[in-house]
CSV table of C-alpha atoms in Angstrom, one decimal:
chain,number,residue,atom,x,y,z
F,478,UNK,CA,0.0,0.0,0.0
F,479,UNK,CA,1.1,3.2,-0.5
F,480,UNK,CA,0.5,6.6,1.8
F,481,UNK,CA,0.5,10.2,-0.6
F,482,UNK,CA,2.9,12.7,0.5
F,483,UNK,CA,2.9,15.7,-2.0
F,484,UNK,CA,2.1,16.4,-5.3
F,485,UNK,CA,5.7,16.6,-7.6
F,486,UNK,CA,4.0,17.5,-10.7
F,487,UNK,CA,2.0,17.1,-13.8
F,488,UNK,CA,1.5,17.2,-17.3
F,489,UNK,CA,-0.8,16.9,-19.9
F,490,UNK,CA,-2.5,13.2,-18.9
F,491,UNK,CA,-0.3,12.6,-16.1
F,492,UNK,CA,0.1,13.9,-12.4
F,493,UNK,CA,3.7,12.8,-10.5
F,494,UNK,CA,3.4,11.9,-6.3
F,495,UNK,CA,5.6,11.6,-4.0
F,496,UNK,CA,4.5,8.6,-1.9
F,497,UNK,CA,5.6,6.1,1.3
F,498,UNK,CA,5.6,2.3,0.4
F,499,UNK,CA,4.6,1.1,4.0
F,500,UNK,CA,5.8,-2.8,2.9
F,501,UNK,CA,9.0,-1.8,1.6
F,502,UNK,CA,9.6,1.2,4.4
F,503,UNK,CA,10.6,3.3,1.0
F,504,UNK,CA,9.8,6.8,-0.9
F,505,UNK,CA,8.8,6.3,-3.8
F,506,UNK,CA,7.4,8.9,-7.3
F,507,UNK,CA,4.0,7.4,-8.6
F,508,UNK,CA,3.0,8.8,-12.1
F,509,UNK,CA,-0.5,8.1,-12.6
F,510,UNK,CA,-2.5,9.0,-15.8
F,511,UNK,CA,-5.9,8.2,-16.9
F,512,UNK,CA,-6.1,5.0,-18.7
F,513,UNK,CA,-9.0,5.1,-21.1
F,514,UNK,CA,-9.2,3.5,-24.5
F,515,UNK,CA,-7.8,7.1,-26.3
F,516,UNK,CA,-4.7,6.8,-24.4
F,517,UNK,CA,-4.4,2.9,-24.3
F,518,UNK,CA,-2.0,3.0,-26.9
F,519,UNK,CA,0.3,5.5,-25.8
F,520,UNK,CA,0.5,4.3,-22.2
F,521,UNK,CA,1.0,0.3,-23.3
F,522,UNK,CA,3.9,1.9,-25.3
F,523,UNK,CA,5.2,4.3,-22.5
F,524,UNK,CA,5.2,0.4,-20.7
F,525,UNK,CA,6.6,-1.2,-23.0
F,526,UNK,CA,9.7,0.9,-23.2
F,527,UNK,CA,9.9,1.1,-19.1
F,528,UNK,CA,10.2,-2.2,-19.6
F,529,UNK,CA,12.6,-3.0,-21.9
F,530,UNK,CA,15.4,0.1,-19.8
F,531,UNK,CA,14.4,-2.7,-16.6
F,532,UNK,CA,15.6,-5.5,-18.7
F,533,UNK,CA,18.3,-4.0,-20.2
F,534,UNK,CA,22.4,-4.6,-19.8
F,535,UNK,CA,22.6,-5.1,-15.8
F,536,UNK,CA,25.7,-4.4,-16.2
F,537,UNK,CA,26.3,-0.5,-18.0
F,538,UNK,CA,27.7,2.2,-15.9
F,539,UNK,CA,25.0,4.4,-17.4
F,540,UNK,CA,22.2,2.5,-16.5
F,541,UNK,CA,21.4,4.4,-13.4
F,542,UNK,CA,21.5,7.9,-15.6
F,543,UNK,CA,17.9,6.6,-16.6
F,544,UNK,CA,14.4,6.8,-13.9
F,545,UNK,CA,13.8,2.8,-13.5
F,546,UNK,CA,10.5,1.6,-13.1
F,547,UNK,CA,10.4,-0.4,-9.7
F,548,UNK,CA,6.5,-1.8,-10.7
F,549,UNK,CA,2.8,-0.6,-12.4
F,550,UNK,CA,-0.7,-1.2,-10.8
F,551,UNK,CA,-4.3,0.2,-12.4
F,552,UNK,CA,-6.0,1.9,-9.9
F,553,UNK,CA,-10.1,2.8,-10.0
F,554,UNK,CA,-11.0,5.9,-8.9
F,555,UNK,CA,-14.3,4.4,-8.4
F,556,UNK,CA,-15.6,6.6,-11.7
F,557,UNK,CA,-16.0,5.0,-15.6
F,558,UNK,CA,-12.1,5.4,-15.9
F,559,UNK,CA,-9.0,3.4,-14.2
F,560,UNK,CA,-5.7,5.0,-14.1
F,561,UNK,CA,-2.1,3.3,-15.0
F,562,UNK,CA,-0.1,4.2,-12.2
F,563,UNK,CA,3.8,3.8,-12.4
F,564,UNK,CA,6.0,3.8,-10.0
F,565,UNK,CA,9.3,4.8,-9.9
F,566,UNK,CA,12.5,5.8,-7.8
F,567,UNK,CA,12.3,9.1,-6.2
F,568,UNK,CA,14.5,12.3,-6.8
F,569,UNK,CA,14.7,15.7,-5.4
F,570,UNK,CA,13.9,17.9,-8.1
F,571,UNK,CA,14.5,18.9,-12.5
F,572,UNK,CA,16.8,20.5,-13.8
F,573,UNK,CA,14.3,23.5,-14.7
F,574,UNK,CA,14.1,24.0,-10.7
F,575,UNK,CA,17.7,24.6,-10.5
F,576,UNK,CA,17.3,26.8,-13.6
F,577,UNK,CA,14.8,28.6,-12.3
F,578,UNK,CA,16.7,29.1,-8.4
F,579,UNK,CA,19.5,30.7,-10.3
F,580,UNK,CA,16.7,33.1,-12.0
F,581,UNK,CA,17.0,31.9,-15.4
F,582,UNK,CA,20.8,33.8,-15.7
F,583,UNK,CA,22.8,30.0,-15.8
F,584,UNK,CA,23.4,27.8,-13.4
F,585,UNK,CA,27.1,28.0,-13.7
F,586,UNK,CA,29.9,25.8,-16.2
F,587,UNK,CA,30.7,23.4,-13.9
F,588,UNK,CA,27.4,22.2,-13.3
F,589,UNK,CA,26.3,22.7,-17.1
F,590,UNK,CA,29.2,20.3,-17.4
F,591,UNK,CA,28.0,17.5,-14.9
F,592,UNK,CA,24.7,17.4,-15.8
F,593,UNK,CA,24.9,17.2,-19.6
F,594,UNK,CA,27.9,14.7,-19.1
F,595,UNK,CA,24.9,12.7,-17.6
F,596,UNK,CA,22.2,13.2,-19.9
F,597,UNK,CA,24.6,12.3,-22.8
F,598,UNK,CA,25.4,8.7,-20.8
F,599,UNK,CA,22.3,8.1,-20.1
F,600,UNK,CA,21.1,8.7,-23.9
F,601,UNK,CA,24.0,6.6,-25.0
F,602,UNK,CA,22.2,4.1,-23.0
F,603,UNK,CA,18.8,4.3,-24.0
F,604,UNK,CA,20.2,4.3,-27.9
F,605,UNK,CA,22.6,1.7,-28.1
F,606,UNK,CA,21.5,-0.8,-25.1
F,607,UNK,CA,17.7,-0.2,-25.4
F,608,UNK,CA,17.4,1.3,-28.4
F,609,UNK,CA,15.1,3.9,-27.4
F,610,UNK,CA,15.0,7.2,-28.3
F,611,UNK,CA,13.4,9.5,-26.1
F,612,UNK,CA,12.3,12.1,-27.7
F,613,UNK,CA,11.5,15.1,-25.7
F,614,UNK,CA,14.7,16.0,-23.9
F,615,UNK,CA,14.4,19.4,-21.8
F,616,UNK,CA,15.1,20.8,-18.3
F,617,UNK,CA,11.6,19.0,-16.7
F,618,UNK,CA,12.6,15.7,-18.4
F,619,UNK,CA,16.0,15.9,-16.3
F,620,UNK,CA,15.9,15.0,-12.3
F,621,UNK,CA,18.5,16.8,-10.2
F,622,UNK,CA,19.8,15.6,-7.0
F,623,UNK,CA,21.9,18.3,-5.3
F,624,UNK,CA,24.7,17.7,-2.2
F,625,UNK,CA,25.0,21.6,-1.2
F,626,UNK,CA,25.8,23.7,-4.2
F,627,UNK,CA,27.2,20.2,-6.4
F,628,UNK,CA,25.4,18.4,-8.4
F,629,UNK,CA,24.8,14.7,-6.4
F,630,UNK,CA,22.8,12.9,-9.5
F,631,UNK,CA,21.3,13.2,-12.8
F,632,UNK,CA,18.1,10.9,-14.5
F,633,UNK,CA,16.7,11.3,-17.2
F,634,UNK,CA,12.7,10.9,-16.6
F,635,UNK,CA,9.9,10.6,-19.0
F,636,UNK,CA,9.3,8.4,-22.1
F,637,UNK,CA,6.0,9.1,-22.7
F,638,UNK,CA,7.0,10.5,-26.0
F,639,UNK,CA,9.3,8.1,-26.7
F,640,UNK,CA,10.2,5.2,-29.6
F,641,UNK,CA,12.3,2.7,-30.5
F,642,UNK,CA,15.2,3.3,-33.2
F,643,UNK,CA,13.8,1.1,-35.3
F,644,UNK,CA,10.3,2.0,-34.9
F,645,UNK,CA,9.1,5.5,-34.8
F,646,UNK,CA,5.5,5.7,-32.9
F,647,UNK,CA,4.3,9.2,-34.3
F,648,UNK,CA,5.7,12.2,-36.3
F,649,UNK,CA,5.0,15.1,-33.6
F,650,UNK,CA,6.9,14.9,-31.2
F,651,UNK,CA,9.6,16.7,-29.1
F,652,UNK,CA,8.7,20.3,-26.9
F,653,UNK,CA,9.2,23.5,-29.6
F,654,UNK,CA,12.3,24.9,-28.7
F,655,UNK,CA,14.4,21.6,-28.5
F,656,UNK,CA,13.0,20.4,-31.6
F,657,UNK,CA,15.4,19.0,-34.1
F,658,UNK,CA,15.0,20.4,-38.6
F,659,UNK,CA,14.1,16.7,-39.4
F,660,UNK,CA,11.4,16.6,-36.8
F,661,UNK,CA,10.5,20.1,-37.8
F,662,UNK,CA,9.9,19.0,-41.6
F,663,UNK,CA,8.8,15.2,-40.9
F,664,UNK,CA,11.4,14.2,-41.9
F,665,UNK,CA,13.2,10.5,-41.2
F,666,UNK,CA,14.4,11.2,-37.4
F,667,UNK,CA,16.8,8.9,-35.3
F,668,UNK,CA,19.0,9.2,-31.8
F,669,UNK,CA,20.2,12.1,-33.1
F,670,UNK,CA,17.0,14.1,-32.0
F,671,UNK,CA,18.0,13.4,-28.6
F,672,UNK,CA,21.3,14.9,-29.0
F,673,UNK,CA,20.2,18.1,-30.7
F,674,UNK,CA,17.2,18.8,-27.7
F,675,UNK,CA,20.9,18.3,-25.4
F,676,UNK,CA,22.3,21.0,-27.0
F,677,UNK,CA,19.4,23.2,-27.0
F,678,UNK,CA,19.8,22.4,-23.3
F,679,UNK,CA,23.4,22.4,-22.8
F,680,UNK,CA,22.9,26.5,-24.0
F,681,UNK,CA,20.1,27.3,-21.8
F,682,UNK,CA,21.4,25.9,-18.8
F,683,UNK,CA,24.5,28.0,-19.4
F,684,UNK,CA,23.1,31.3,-20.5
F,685,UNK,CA,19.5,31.1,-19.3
F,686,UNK,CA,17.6,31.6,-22.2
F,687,UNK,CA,16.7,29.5,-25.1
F,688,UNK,CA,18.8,28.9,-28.2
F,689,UNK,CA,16.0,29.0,-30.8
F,690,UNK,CA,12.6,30.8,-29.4
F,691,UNK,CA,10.5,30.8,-32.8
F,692,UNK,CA,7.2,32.8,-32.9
F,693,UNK,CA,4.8,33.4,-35.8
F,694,UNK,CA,4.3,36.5,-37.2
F,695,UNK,CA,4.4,38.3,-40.9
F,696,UNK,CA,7.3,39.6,-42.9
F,697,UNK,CA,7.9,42.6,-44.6
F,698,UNK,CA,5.6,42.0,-47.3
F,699,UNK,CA,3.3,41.3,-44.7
F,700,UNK,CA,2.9,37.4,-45.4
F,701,UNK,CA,2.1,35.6,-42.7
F,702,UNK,CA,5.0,32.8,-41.8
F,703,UNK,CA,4.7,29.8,-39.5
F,704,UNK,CA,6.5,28.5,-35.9
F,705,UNK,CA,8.2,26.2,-38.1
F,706,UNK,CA,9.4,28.3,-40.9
F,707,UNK,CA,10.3,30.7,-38.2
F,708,UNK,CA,12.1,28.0,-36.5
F,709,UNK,CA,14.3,26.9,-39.2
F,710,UNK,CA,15.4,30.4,-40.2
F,711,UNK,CA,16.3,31.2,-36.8
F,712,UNK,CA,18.5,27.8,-37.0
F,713,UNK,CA,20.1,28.7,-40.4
F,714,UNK,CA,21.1,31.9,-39.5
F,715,UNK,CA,22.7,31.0,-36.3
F,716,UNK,CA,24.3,27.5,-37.5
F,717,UNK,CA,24.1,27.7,-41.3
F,718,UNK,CA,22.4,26.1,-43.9
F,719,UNK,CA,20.7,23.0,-43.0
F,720,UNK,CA,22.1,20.2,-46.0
F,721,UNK,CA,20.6,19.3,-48.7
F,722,UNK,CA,20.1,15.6,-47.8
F,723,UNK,CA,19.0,16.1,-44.5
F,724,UNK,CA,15.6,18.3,-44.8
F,725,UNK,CA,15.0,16.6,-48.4
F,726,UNK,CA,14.2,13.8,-46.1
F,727,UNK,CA,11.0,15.3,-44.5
F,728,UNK,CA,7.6,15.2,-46.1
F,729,UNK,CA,7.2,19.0,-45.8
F,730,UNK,CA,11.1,20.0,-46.9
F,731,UNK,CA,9.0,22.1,-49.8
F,732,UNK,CA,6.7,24.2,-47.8
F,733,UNK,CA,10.5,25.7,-46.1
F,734,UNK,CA,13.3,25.1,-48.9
F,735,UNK,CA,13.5,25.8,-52.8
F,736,UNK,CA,16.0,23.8,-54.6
């Protein structure tokens, strides 16, 4: 049985709390999320990769840079719906807390440093010994456990967007500003989306703002232009052109790029 504690969060079809496991005289962070037959789908899926990080190499150092799933119940609320409940290790906080402590101005190099050294072992994990990619890398994705001022330990949390490398589960995915071009133009996508949404990451948690921030509006002609579009310019001018054979790839390269 399990005795509620505090609410850690939420998202879209999902709420995260901190509980006590009476039995096993542990803490524990149950996600639970409505389980009706919209979401089946998604949240057999989300299981289905829990399951196969659980299962995974025993032995890789970088195992532990990923939130394991200790065990899943359904629970009835006593209404038409059930809800899939996981539950998981607990951690302090994410790493858009500590972002947000040091008032969105950088949380300092050697930090930055730490904590991206850990994403990237942890997504070298997921890709090559679970091929899983996750998907939606950002700061609330990331769990932070400080010692002091030092960084104590780094997991990366949440697949409910994710897929495995060799089968892709939907197009849209990944949180606006992390967003890879591929993504952007739905185009073919792999573990390298992961490592792009790091990058995005790696610059906001050193400078406090984001590296792309697209926004719709009109240009001078007054045409109206699109997040995407936006998006990709923004990219383009900052990095330089995005290769031929890369946005040729996505179904939509022609509503962004001439020959």
């Amino acid at each position: 049985s399990f005795t509620v504690k505090r609410k850690l969060g939420s998202g879209g079809f999902s709420t995260v709390w901190l509980c006590e496991q009476a039995n096993m005289n542990r803490s524990v962070a149950i996600k639970i999320g409505i389980y009706n037959e919209d979401l089946r789908s998604a949240i057999m899926d989300e299981m289905a990769l829990l399951n196969c990080i659980r299962n995974a190499d025993a032995s890789d150092p970088h195992r532990d840079k990923v939130v394991q799933l200790l065990e899943h119940f359904t629970h009835s609320s006593g209404t038409t719906r059930d809800h899939m409940c996981f539950v998981f290790e607990p951690l302090e906080s994410d790493l858009f807390d500590l972002m947000r402590r040091s008032n969105h101005t950088g949380i300092g190099v050697e930090k930055v440093k730490t904590v991206i050294r850990s994403v990237l072992e942890g997504l070298n994990f997921l890709h090559i010994k679970c091929q899983i990619i996750h998907m939606d890398i950002k700061p609330e994705n990331i769990l932070v456990t400080m010692d002091s001022d030092k960084v104590k330990q780094v997991k990366i949390a949440d697949l409910g967007n994710g897929c495995y490398t060799y089968h892709h589960f939907m197009d849209q995915i990944q949180t606006r500003e992390y967003k890879s071009p591929e993504v952007m133009i739905l185009g073919d996508y792999n573990s390298n989306a992961d490592i792009w949404s790091t990058a995005c990451m790696a610059f906001e948690c050193a400078i406090g703002g984001y590296l792309f921030q697209p926004i719709e509006g009109t240009d001078e002609k007054g045409k109206p232009y699109t997040l995407e579009a936006d998006h990709l310019a923004k990219i383009t001018i900052r990095l330089g052109p995005i290769p031929c054979d890369v946005y040729k790839t996505g179904k939509h390269w022609d509503k962004y790029f001439n020959e």
